[in-house]
PDB file of C-alpha atoms in Angstrom:
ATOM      1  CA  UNK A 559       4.985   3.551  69.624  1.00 67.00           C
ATOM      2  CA  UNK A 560       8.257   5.408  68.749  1.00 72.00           C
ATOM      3  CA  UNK A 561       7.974   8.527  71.489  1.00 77.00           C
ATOM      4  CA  UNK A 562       9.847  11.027  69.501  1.00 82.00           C
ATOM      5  CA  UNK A 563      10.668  14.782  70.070  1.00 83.00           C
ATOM      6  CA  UNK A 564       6.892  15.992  68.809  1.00 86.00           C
ATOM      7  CA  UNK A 565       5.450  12.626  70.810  1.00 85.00           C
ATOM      8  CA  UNK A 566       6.918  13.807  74.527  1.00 85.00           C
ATOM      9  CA  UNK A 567       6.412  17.609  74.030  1.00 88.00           C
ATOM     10  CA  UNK A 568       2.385  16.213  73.508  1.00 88.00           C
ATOM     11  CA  UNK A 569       2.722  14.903  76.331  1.00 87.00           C
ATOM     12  CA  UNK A 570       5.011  17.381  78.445  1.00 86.00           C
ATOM     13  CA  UNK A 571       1.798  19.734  77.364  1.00 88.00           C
ATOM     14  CA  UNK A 572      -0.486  17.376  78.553  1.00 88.00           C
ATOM     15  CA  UNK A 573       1.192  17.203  81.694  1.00 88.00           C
ATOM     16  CA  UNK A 574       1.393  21.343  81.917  1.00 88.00           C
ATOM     17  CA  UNK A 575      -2.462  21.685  80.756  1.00 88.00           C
ATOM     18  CA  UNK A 576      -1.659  23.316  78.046  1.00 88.00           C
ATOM     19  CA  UNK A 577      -3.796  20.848  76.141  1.00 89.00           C
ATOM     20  CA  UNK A 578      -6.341  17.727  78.147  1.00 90.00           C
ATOM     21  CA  UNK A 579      -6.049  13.901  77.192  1.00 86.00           C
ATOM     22  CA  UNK A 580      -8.188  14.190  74.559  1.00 89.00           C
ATOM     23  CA  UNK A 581      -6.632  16.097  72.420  1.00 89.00           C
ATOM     24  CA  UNK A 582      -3.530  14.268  73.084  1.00 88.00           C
ATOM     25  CA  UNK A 583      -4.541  10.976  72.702  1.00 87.00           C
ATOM     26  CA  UNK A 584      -6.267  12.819  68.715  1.00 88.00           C
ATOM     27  CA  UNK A 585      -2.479  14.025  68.226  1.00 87.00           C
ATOM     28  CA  UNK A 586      -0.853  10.802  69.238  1.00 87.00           C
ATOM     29  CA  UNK A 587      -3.144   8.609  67.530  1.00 88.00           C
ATOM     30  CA  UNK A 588      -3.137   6.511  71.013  1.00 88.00           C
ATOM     31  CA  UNK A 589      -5.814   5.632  73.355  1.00 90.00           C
ATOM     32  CA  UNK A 590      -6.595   8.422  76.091  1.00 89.00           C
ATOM     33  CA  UNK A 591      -6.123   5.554  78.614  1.00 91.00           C
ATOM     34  CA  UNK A 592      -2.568   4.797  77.112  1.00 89.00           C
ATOM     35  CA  UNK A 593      -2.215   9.277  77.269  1.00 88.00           C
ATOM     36  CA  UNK A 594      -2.945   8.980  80.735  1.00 89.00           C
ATOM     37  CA  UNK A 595      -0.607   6.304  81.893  1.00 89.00           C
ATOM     38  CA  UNK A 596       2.294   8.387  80.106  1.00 86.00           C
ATOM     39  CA  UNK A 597       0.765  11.396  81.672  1.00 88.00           C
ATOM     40  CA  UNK A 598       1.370   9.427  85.642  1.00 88.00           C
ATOM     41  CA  UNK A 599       4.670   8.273  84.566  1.00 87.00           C
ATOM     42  CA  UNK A 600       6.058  11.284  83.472  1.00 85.00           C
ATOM     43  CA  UNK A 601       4.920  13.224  86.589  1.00 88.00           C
ATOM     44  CA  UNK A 602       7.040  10.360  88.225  1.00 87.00           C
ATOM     45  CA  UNK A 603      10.005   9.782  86.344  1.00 84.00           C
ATOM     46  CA  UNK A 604      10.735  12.814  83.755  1.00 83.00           C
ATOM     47  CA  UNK A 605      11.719  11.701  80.842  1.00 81.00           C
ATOM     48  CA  UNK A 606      13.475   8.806  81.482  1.00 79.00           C
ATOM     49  CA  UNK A 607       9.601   7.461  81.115  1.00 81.00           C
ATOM     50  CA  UNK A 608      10.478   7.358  77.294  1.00 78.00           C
ATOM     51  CA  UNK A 609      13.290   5.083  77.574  1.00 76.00           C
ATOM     52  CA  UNK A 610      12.514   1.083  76.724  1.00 72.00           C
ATOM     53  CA  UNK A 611      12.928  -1.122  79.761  1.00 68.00           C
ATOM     54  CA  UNK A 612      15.704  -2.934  78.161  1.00 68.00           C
ATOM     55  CA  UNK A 613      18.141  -0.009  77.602  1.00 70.00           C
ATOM     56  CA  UNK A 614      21.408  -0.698  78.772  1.00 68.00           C
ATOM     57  CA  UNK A 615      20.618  -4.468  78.954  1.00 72.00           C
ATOM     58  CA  UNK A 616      22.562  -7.266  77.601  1.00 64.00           C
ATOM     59  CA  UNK A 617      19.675  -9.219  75.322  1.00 66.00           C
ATOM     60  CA  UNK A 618      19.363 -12.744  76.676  1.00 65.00           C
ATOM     61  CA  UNK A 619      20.337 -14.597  72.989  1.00 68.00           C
ATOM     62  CA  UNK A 620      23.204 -12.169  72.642  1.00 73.00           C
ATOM     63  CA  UNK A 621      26.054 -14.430  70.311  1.00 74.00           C
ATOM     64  CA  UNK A 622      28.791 -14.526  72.202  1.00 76.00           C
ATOM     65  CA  UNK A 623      30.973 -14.678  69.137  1.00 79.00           C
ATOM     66  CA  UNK A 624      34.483 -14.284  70.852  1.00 80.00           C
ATOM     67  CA  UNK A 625      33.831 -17.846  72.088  1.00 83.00           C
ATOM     68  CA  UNK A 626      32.358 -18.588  69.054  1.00 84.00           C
ATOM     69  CA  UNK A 627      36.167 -17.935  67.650  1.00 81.00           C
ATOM     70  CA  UNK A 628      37.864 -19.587  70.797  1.00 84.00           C
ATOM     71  CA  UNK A 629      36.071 -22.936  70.035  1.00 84.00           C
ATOM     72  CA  UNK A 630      36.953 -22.392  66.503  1.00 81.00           C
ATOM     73  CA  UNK A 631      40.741 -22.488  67.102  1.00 81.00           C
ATOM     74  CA  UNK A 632      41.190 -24.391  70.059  1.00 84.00           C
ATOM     75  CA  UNK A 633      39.309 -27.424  68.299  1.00 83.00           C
ATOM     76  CA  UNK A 634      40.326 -26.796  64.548  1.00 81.00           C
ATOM     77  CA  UNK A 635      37.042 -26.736  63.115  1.00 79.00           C
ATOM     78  CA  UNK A 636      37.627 -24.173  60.326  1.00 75.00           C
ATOM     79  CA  UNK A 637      37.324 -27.331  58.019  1.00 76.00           C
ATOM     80  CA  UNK A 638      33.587 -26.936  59.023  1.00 80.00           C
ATOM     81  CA  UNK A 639      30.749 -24.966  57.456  1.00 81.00           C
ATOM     82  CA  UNK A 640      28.289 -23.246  59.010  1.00 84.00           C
ATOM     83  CA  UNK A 641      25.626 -25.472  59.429  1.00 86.00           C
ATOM     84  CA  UNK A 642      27.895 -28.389  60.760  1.00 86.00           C
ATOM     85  CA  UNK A 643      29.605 -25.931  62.704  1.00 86.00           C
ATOM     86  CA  UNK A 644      26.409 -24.524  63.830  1.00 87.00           C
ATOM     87  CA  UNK A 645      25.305 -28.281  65.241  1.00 89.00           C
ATOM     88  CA  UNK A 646      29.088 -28.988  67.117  1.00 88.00           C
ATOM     89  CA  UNK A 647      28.572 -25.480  69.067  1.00 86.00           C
ATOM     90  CA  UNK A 648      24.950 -26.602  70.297  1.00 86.00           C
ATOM     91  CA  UNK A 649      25.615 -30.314  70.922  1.00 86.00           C
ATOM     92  CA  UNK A 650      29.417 -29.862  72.452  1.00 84.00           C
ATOM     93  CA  UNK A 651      29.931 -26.508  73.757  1.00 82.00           C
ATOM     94  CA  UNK A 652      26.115 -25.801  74.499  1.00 84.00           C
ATOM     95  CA  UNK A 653      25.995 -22.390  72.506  1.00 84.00           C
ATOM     96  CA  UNK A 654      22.537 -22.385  70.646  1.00 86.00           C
ATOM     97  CA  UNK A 655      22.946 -20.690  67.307  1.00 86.00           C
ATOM     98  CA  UNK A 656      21.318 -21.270  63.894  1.00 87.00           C
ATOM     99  CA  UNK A 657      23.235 -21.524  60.649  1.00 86.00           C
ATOM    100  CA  UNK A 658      21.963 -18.931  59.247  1.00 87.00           C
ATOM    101  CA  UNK A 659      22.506 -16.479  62.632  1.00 87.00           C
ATOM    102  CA  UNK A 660      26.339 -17.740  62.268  1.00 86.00           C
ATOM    103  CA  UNK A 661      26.551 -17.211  58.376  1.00 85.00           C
ATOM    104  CA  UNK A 662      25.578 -13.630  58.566  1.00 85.00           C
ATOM    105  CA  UNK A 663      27.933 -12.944  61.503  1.00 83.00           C
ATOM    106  CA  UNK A 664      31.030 -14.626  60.498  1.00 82.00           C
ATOM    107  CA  UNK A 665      30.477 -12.674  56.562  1.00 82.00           C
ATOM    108  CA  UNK A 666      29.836  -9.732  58.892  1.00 78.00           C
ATOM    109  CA  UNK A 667      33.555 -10.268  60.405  1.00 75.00           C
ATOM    110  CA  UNK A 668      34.706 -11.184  56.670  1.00 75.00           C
ATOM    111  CA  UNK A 669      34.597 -14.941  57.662  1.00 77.00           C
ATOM    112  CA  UNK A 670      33.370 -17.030  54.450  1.00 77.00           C
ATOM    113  CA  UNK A 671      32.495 -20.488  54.761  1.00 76.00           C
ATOM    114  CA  UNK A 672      34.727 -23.014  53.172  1.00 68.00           C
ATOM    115  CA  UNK A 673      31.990 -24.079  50.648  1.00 71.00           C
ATOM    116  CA  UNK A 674      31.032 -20.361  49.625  1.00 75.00           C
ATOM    117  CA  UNK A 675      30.115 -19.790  46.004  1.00 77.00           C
ATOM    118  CA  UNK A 676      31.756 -17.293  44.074  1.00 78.00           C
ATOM    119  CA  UNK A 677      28.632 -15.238  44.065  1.00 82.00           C
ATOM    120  CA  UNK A 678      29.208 -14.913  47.877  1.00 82.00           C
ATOM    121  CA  UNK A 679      32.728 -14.451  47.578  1.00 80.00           C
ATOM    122  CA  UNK A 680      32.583 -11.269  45.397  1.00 83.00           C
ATOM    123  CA  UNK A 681      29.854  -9.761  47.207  1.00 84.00           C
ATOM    124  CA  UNK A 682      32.549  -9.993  50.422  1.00 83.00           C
ATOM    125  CA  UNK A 683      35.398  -8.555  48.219  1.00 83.00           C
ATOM    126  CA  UNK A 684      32.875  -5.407  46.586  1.00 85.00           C
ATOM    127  CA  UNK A 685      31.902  -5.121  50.949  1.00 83.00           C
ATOM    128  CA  UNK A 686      35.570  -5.502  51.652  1.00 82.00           C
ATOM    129  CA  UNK A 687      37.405  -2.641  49.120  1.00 83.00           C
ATOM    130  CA  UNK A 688      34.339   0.103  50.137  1.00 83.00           C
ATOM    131  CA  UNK A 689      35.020  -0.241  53.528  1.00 80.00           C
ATOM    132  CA  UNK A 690      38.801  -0.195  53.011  1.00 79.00           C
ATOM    133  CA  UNK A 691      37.842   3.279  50.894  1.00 80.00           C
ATOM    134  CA  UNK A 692      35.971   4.567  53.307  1.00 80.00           C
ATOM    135  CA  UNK A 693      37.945   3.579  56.415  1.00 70.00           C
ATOM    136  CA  UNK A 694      41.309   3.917  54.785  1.00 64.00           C
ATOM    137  CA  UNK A 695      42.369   0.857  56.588  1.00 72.00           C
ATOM    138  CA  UNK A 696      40.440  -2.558  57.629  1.00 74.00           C
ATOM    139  CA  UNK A 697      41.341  -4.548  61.068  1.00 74.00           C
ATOM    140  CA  UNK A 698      43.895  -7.545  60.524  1.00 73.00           C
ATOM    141  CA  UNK A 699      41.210 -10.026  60.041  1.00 70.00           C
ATOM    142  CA  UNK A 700      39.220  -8.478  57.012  1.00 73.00           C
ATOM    143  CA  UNK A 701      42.592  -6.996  54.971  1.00 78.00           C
ATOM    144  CA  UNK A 702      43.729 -10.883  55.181  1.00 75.00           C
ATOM    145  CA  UNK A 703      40.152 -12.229  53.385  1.00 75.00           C
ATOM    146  CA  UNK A 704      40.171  -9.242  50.974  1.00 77.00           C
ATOM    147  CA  UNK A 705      43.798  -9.657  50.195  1.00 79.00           C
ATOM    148  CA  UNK A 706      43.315 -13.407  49.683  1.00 75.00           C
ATOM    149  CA  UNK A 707      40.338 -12.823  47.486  1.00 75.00           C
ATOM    150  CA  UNK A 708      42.135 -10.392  45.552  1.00 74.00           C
ATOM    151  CA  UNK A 709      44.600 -12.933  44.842  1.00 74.00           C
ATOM    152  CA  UNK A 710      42.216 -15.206  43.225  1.00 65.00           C
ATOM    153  CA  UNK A 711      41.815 -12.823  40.678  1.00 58.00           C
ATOM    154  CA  UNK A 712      45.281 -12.137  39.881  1.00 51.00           C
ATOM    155  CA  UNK A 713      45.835 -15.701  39.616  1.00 49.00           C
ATOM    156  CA  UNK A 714      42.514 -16.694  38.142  1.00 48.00           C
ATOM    157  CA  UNK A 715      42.243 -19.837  40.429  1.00 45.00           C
ATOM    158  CA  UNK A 716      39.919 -20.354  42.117  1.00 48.00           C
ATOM    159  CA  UNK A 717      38.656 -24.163  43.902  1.00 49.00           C
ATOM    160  CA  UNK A 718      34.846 -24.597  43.427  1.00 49.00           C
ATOM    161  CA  UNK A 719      33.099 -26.487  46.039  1.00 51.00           C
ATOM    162  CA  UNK A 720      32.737 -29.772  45.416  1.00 57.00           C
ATOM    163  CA  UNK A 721      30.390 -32.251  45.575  1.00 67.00           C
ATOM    164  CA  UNK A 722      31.068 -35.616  47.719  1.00 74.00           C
ATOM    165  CA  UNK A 723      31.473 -38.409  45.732  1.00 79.00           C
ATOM    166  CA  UNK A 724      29.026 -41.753  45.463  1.00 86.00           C
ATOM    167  CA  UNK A 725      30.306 -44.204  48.244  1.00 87.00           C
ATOM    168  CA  UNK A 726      30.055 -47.587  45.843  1.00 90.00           C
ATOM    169  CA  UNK A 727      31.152 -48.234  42.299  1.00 93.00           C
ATOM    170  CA  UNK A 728      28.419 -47.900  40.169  1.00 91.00           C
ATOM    171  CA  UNK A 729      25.834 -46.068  42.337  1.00 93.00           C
ATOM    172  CA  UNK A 730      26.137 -42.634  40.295  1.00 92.00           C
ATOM    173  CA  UNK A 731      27.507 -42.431  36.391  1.00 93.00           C
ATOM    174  CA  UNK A 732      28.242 -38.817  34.864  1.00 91.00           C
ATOM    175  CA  UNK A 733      27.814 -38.828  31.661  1.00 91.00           C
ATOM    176  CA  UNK A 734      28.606 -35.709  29.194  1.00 89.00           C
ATOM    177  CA  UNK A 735      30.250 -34.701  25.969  1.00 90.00           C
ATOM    178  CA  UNK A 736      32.710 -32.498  25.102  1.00 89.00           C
ATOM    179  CA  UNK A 737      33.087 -30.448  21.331  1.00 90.00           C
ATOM    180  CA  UNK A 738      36.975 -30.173  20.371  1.00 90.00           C
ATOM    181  CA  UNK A 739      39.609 -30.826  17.843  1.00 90.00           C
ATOM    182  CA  UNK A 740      40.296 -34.416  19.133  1.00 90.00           C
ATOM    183  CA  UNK A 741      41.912 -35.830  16.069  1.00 88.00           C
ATOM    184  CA  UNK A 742      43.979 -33.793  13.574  1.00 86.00           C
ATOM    185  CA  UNK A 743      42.767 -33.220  10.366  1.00 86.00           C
ATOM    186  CA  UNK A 744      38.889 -34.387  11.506  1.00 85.00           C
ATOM    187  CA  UNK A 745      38.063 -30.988  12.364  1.00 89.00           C
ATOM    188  CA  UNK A 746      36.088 -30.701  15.577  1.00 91.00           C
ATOM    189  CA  UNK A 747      34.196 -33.860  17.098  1.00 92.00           C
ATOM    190  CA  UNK A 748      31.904 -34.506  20.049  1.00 92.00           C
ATOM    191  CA  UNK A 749      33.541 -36.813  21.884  1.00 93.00           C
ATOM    192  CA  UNK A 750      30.821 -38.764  24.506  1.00 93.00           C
ATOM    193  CA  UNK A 751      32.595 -39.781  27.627  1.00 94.00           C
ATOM    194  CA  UNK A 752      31.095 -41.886  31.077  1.00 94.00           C
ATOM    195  CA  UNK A 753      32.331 -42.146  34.230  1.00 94.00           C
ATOM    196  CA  UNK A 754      31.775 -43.568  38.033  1.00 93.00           C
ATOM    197  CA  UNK A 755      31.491 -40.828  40.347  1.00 91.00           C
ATOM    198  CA  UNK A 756      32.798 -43.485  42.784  1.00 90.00           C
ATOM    199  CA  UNK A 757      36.165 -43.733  41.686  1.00 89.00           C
ATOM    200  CA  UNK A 758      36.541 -41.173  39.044  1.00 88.00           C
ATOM    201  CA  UNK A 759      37.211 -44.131  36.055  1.00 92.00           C
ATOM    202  CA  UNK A 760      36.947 -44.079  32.751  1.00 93.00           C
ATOM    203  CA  UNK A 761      33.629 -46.133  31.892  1.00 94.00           C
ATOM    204  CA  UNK A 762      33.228 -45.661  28.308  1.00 93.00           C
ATOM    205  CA  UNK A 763      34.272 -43.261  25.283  1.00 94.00           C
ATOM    206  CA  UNK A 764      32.415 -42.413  22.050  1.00 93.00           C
ATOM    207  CA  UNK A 765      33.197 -40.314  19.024  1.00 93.00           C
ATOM    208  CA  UNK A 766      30.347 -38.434  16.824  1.00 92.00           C
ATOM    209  CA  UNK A 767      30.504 -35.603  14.430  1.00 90.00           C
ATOM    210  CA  UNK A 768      27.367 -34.068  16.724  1.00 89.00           C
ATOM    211  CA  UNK A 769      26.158 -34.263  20.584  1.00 87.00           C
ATOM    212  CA  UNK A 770      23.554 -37.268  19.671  1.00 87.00           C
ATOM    213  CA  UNK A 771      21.566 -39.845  21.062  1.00 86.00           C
ATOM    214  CA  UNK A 772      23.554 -42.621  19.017  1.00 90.00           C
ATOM    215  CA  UNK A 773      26.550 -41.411  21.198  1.00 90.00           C
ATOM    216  CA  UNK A 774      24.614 -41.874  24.367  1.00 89.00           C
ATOM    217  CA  UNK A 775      23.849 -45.223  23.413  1.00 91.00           C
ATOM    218  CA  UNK A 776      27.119 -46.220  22.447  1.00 92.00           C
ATOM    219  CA  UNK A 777      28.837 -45.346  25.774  1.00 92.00           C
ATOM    220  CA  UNK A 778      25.490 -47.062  27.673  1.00 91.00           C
ATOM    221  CA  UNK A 779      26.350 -50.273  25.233  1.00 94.00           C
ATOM    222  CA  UNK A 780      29.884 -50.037  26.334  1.00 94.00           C
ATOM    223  CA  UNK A 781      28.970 -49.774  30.223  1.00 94.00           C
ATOM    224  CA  UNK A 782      26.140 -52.408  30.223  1.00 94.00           C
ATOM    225  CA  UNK A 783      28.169 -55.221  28.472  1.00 94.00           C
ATOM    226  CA  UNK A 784      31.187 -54.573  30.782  1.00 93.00           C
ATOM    227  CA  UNK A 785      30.334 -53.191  34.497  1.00 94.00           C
ATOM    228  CA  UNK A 786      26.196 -53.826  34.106  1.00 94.00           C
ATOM    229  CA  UNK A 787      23.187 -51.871  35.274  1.00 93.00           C
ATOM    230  CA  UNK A 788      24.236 -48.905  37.306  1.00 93.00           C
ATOM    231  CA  UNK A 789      22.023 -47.462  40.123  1.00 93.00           C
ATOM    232  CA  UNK A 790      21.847 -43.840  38.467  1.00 92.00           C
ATOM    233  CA  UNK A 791      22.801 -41.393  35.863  1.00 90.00           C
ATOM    234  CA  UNK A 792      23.821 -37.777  36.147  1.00 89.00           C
ATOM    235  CA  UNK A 793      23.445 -35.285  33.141  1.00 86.00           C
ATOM    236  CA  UNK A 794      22.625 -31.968  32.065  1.00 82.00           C
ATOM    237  CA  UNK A 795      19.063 -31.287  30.340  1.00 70.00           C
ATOM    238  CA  UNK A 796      19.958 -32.075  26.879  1.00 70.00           C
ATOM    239  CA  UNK A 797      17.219 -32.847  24.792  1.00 65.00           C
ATOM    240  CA  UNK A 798      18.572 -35.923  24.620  1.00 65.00           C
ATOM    241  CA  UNK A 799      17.967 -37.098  28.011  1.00 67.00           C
ATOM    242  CA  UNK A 800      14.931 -34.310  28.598  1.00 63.00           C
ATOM    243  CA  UNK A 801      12.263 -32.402  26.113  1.00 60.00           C
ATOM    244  CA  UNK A 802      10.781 -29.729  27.966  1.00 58.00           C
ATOM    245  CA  UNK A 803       8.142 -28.313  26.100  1.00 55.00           C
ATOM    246  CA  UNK A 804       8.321 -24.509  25.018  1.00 54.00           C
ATOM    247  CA  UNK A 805       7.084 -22.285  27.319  1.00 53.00           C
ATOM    248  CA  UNK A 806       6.822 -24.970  30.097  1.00 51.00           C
ATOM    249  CA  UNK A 807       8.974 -24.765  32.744  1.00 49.00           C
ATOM    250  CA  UNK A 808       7.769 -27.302  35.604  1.00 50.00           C
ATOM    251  CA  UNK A 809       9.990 -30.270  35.288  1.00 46.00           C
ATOM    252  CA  UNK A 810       6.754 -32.884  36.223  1.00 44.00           C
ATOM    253  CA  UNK A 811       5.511 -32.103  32.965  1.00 46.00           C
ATOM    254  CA  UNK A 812       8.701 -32.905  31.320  1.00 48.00           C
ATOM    255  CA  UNK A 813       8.260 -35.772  28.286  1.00 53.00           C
ATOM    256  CA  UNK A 814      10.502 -38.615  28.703  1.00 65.00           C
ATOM    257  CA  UNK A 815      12.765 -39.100  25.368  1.00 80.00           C
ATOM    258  CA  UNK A 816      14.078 -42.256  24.276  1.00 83.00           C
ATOM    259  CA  UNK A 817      16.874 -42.648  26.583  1.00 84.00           C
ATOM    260  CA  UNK A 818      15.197 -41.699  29.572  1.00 85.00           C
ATOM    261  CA  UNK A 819      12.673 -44.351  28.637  1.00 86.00           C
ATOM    262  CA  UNK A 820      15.519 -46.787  27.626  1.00 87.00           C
ATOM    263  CA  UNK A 821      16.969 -46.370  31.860  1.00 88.00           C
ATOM    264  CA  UNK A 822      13.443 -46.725  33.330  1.00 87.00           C
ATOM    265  CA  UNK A 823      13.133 -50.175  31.254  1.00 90.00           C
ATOM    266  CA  UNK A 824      16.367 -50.825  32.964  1.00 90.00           C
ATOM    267  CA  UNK A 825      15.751 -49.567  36.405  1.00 91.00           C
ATOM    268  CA  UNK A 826      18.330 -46.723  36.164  1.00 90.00           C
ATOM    269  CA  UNK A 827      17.620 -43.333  37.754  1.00 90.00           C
ATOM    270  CA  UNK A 828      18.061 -40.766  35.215  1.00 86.00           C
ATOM    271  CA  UNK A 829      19.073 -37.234  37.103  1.00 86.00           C
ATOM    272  CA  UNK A 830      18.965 -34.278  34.969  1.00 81.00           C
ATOM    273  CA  UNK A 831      19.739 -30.760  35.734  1.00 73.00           C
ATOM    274  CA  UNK A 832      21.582 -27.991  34.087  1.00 62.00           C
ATOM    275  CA  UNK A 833      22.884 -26.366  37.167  1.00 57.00           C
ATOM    276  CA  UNK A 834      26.792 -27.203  37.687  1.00 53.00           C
ATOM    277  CA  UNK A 835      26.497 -27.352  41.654  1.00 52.00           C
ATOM    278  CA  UNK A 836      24.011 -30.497  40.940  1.00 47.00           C
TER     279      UNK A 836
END
């Protein structure tokens, strides 16, 4: 119960008689037995009875985030991100802290984690510029992010997080197409393109008026008859590789197209999603 300024002058009456327990216990919505204990220990202690026991104490899983910054700089882990960094506290310099506890304080202190997404990062800036309006001036740490992250919009770069690559040639392909003016005086083609996630080569190319399935097969033609079965394939959720019915939208329920039916004859993982951190 929150003892306010009407809660202990209930009580303060109590005490004085001015009312009994009863009626105090009606006001407070409380237990007469609870009224009466706060009755003894206000006769004892004054107010101060309406204090929490913890006031004034440090909590026991205070985040100690000074040395959270120490460790940070004496053992260059600013490559890290939060959950990573998160495990190398715990395991090396025994300071328990979740991910998500250290995510909310570092983008409290204007600390971003090196595979933010820009969602996250303008959230920071629109934090950032209010407090710089309403404080007039922001601590050495925080004008450096915001001035940084103003920058990236002057410049208009900006260096997406990536993804880590496959570790063997062959275990991932990307596969995508592209509409443009490739050729003069063609107008503009689709052009179909394959590669290993691996090593970033070229696997096969394929020109069509339209984004088609004929295209698709082309560049798997090309890749089967000179590298062989790959392990998987990674695309967006083109019809071609996808149909999700109308109005559907769990993916179980999905029906599997020609191609996709084509790569389970062949034992080829077909991963489709249209989201470009996939």
């Amino acid at each position: 119960m929150v003892w306010d300024a009407c809660a202990r002058q209930v009580v303060q009456d109590a005490v004085d008689g001015k009312i009994n327990r009863f009626r105090a216990s009606v006001r407070l919505n409380v237990s007469v037995r609870t009224v009466q204990r706060k009755m003894k220990e206000y006769r004892e202690r004054g107010e101060r009875c309406f204090e929490h026991g913890n006031k004034g104490k440090v909590p026991s899983n205070k985040v100690d985030m000074d040395a959270i910054i120490r460790c940070i700089e004496e053992y260059d882990l600013s490559g890290c991100n939060f959950t990573e960094l998160a495990r190398l506290l715990d395991e090396y310099q025994g300071i328990p802290i979740s991910s998500s506890c250290l995510r909310k304080r570092m983008f409290g202190e204007g600390i971003l984690s090196v595979k933010c997404k820009m969602k996250t990062r303008k959230k920071l800036k629109k934090i950032l510029r209010l407090m710089r309006e309403q404080e007039q001036e922001l601590d050495r740490q925080r004008a450096q992010v915001l001035s940084a992250l103003e920058a990236e919009d002057l410049s208009g770069v900006w260096v997406h997080p990536t993804k880590p690559r496959s570790k063997y040639f062959g275990e991932r392909l990307e596969m995508d197409a592209s509409s443009y003016v490739w050729v003069k005086g063609l107008g503009k083609c689709t052009l179909h393109v394959c590669i290993d996630d691996a090593s970033g080569f070229l696997l096969g190319l394929w020109l069509e008026a339209e984004e088609t399935l004929h295209g698709y097969y082309k560049l798997m033609e090309q890749v089967l008859a000179t590298y062989g079965i790959p392990l998987s394939i990674r695309t967006d959720r083109r019809t071609v590789f996808v149909y999700n019915k109308k109005g559907e939208s769990d993916p179980a329920k999905d029906t599997m197209t020609q191609f996709a039916y084509a790569c389970s004859q062949l034992g080829v993982e077909l991963l489709c999603n249209s989201d470009p951190d996939f």
